[in-house]
Every structure is written in structure tokens, then in C-alpha cells.
Amino acid sequence: MYQELFMDQQQEEPRDNPMGLASMVTGILSLLTGCCPFSGFFFGGLAVLFAALSKVEFRLCGQGKIGLFTGLGGLILGSAALVWWLRLIF
């Protein structure tokens, strides 16, 4: 009886995670604006921050994972664009 109740509680997924959704949206924005160095850093940093905040309340849900990976991709694209931009100037 106790094991059945404990198993049901573990399998419940949080249905509404606003920080995970915010992380996913800003992560996608960071990929779309990754060619611009500063906006890629801004949106990528926000996506990673929102993903970390979504893990505090709940487990890292699918939206949080997508936001984390797309945010990291946006940070990488933003840093590559910054290097390319600085190389053009100097």
C-alpha cells in the first residue's frame, strides 16, 4: 500500500512550469539572434538562468532542458560572432 502511494507521487510530472517555458523561449531567441554578439549573450544568459530557476521548484522538465541547451548554443554562437566582429574591426 505504501509503495503504491510512493510510486504514484514519484511519477507525477509538474504540468505548469513558467520558468521552464521562459527558458525555452529565451533559448530559441538566443539561437535566432546568435549572429548578433550582444543579443546572443543576453538571451542565452537569460535562458540558462531561467533553466536553473526552473530546477529549484521542480525537476528540470523538458522545456527547461530545451531552454538550457538552446541557451548554451546561443552563448556559443554569440561568442563566435563576437570574435568574428572583433576580428573585422581590428
PDB file of C-alpha atoms in Angstrom, residues 18-86:
ATOM      1  CA  PRO A  18       6.600  29.003 -16.164  1.00  0.00           C
ATOM      2  CA  MET A  19      10.370  29.247 -15.697  1.00  0.00           C
ATOM      3  CA  GLY A  20      10.880  26.267 -17.991  1.00  0.00           C
ATOM      4  CA  LEU A  21       8.722  27.922 -20.623  1.00  0.00           C
ATOM      5  CA  ALA A  22      10.601  31.218 -20.241  1.00  0.00           C
ATOM      6  CA  SER A  23      13.881  29.338 -20.566  1.00  0.00           C
ATOM      7  CA  MET A  24      12.742  27.650 -23.762  1.00  0.00           C
ATOM      8  CA  VAL A  25      11.507  30.903 -25.325  1.00  0.00           C
ATOM      9  CA  THR A  26      14.652  32.870 -24.493  1.00  0.00           C
ATOM     10  CA  GLY A  27      16.818  29.950 -25.623  1.00  0.00           C
ATOM     11  CA  ILE A  28      15.126  29.930 -29.015  1.00  0.00           C
ATOM     12  CA  LEU A  29      15.554  33.711 -29.206  1.00  0.00           C
ATOM     13  CA  SER A  30      19.255  33.308 -28.417  1.00  0.00           C
ATOM     14  CA  LEU A  31      19.662  30.898 -31.322  1.00  0.00           C
ATOM     15  CA  LEU A  32      17.759  33.175 -33.681  1.00  0.00           C
ATOM     16  CA  THR A  33      19.798  36.236 -32.684  1.00  0.00           C
ATOM     17  CA  GLY A  34      23.083  34.388 -32.221  1.00  0.00           C
ATOM     18  CA  CYS A  35      24.697  36.216 -35.133  1.00  0.00           C
ATOM     19  CA  CYS A  36      24.463  39.438 -33.122  1.00  0.00           C
ATOM     20  CA  PRO A  37      27.072  39.152 -30.353  1.00  0.00           C
ATOM     21  CA  PHE A  38      25.334  41.052 -27.591  1.00  0.00           C
ATOM     22  CA  SER A  39      21.797  39.775 -28.058  1.00  0.00           C
ATOM     23  CA  GLY A  40      23.072  36.183 -28.272  1.00  0.00           C
ATOM     24  CA  PHE A  41      24.815  36.645 -24.932  1.00  0.00           C
ATOM     25  CA  PHE A  42      21.807  38.368 -23.396  1.00  0.00           C
ATOM     26  CA  PHE A  43      19.166  35.846 -24.407  1.00  0.00           C
ATOM     27  CA  GLY A  44      21.496  32.873 -23.879  1.00  0.00           C
ATOM     28  CA  GLY A  45      22.349  34.002 -20.378  1.00  0.00           C
ATOM     29  CA  LEU A  46      18.683  34.512 -19.576  1.00  0.00           C
ATOM     30  CA  ALA A  47      17.847  31.048 -20.899  1.00  0.00           C
ATOM     31  CA  VAL A  48      20.477  29.395 -18.698  1.00  0.00           C
ATOM     32  CA  LEU A  49      19.335  31.458 -15.704  1.00  0.00           C
ATOM     33  CA  PHE A  50      15.677  30.574 -16.220  1.00  0.00           C
ATOM     34  CA  ALA A  51      16.595  26.892 -16.639  1.00  0.00           C
ATOM     35  CA  ALA A  52      18.454  26.991 -13.324  1.00  0.00           C
ATOM     36  CA  LEU A  53      15.498  28.709 -11.655  1.00  0.00           C
ATOM     37  CA  SER A  54      13.066  26.148 -13.048  1.00  0.00           C
ATOM     38  CA  LYS A  55      15.063  23.368 -11.402  1.00  0.00           C
ATOM     39  CA  VAL A  56      14.736  24.889  -7.923  1.00  0.00           C
ATOM     40  CA  GLU A  57      10.974  24.457  -7.762  1.00  0.00           C
ATOM     41  CA  PHE A  58      10.610  21.327  -9.866  1.00  0.00           C
ATOM     42  CA  ARG A  59      12.813  18.816 -11.571  1.00  0.00           C
ATOM     43  CA  LEU A  60      14.322  20.054 -14.805  1.00  0.00           C
ATOM     44  CA  CYS A  61      11.426  19.448 -17.184  1.00  0.00           C
ATOM     45  CA  GLY A  62      11.596  19.053 -20.948  1.00  0.00           C
ATOM     46  CA  GLN A  63      11.121  22.763 -21.553  1.00  0.00           C
ATOM     47  CA  GLY A  64      13.913  23.578 -19.112  1.00  0.00           C
ATOM     48  CA  LYS A  65      16.256  21.138 -20.834  1.00  0.00           C
ATOM     49  CA  ILE A  66      15.466  22.579 -24.248  1.00  0.00           C
ATOM     50  CA  GLY A  67      16.000  26.088 -22.875  1.00  0.00           C
ATOM     51  CA  LEU A  68      19.299  25.118 -21.295  1.00  0.00           C
ATOM     52  CA  PHE A  69      20.715  23.555 -24.452  1.00  0.00           C
ATOM     53  CA  THR A  70      19.455  26.257 -26.804  1.00  0.00           C
ATOM     54  CA  GLY A  71      20.730  28.933 -24.404  1.00  0.00           C
ATOM     55  CA  LEU A  72      24.167  27.350 -24.361  1.00  0.00           C
ATOM     56  CA  GLY A  73      24.059  27.162 -28.149  1.00  0.00           C
ATOM     57  CA  GLY A  74      23.135  30.844 -28.308  1.00  0.00           C
ATOM     58  CA  LEU A  75      26.023  31.696 -25.994  1.00  0.00           C
ATOM     59  CA  ILE A  76      28.416  29.771 -28.239  1.00  0.00           C
ATOM     60  CA  LEU A  77      27.044  31.457 -31.366  1.00  0.00           C
ATOM     61  CA  GLY A  78      27.216  34.856 -29.665  1.00  0.00           C
ATOM     62  CA  SER A  79      30.833  34.332 -28.642  1.00  0.00           C
ATOM     63  CA  ALA A  80      31.773  33.197 -32.163  1.00  0.00           C
ATOM     64  CA  ALA A  81      30.026  36.263 -33.604  1.00  0.00           C
ATOM     65  CA  LEU A  82      31.870  38.490 -31.127  1.00  0.00           C
ATOM     66  CA  VAL A  83      35.227  37.017 -32.120  1.00  0.00           C
ATOM     67  CA  TRP A  84      34.376  37.451 -35.801  1.00  0.00           C
ATOM     68  CA  TRP A  85      33.151  41.000 -35.210  1.00  0.00           C
ATOM     69  CA  LEU A  86      36.305  41.969 -33.264  1.00  0.00           C
TER      70      LEU A  86
END
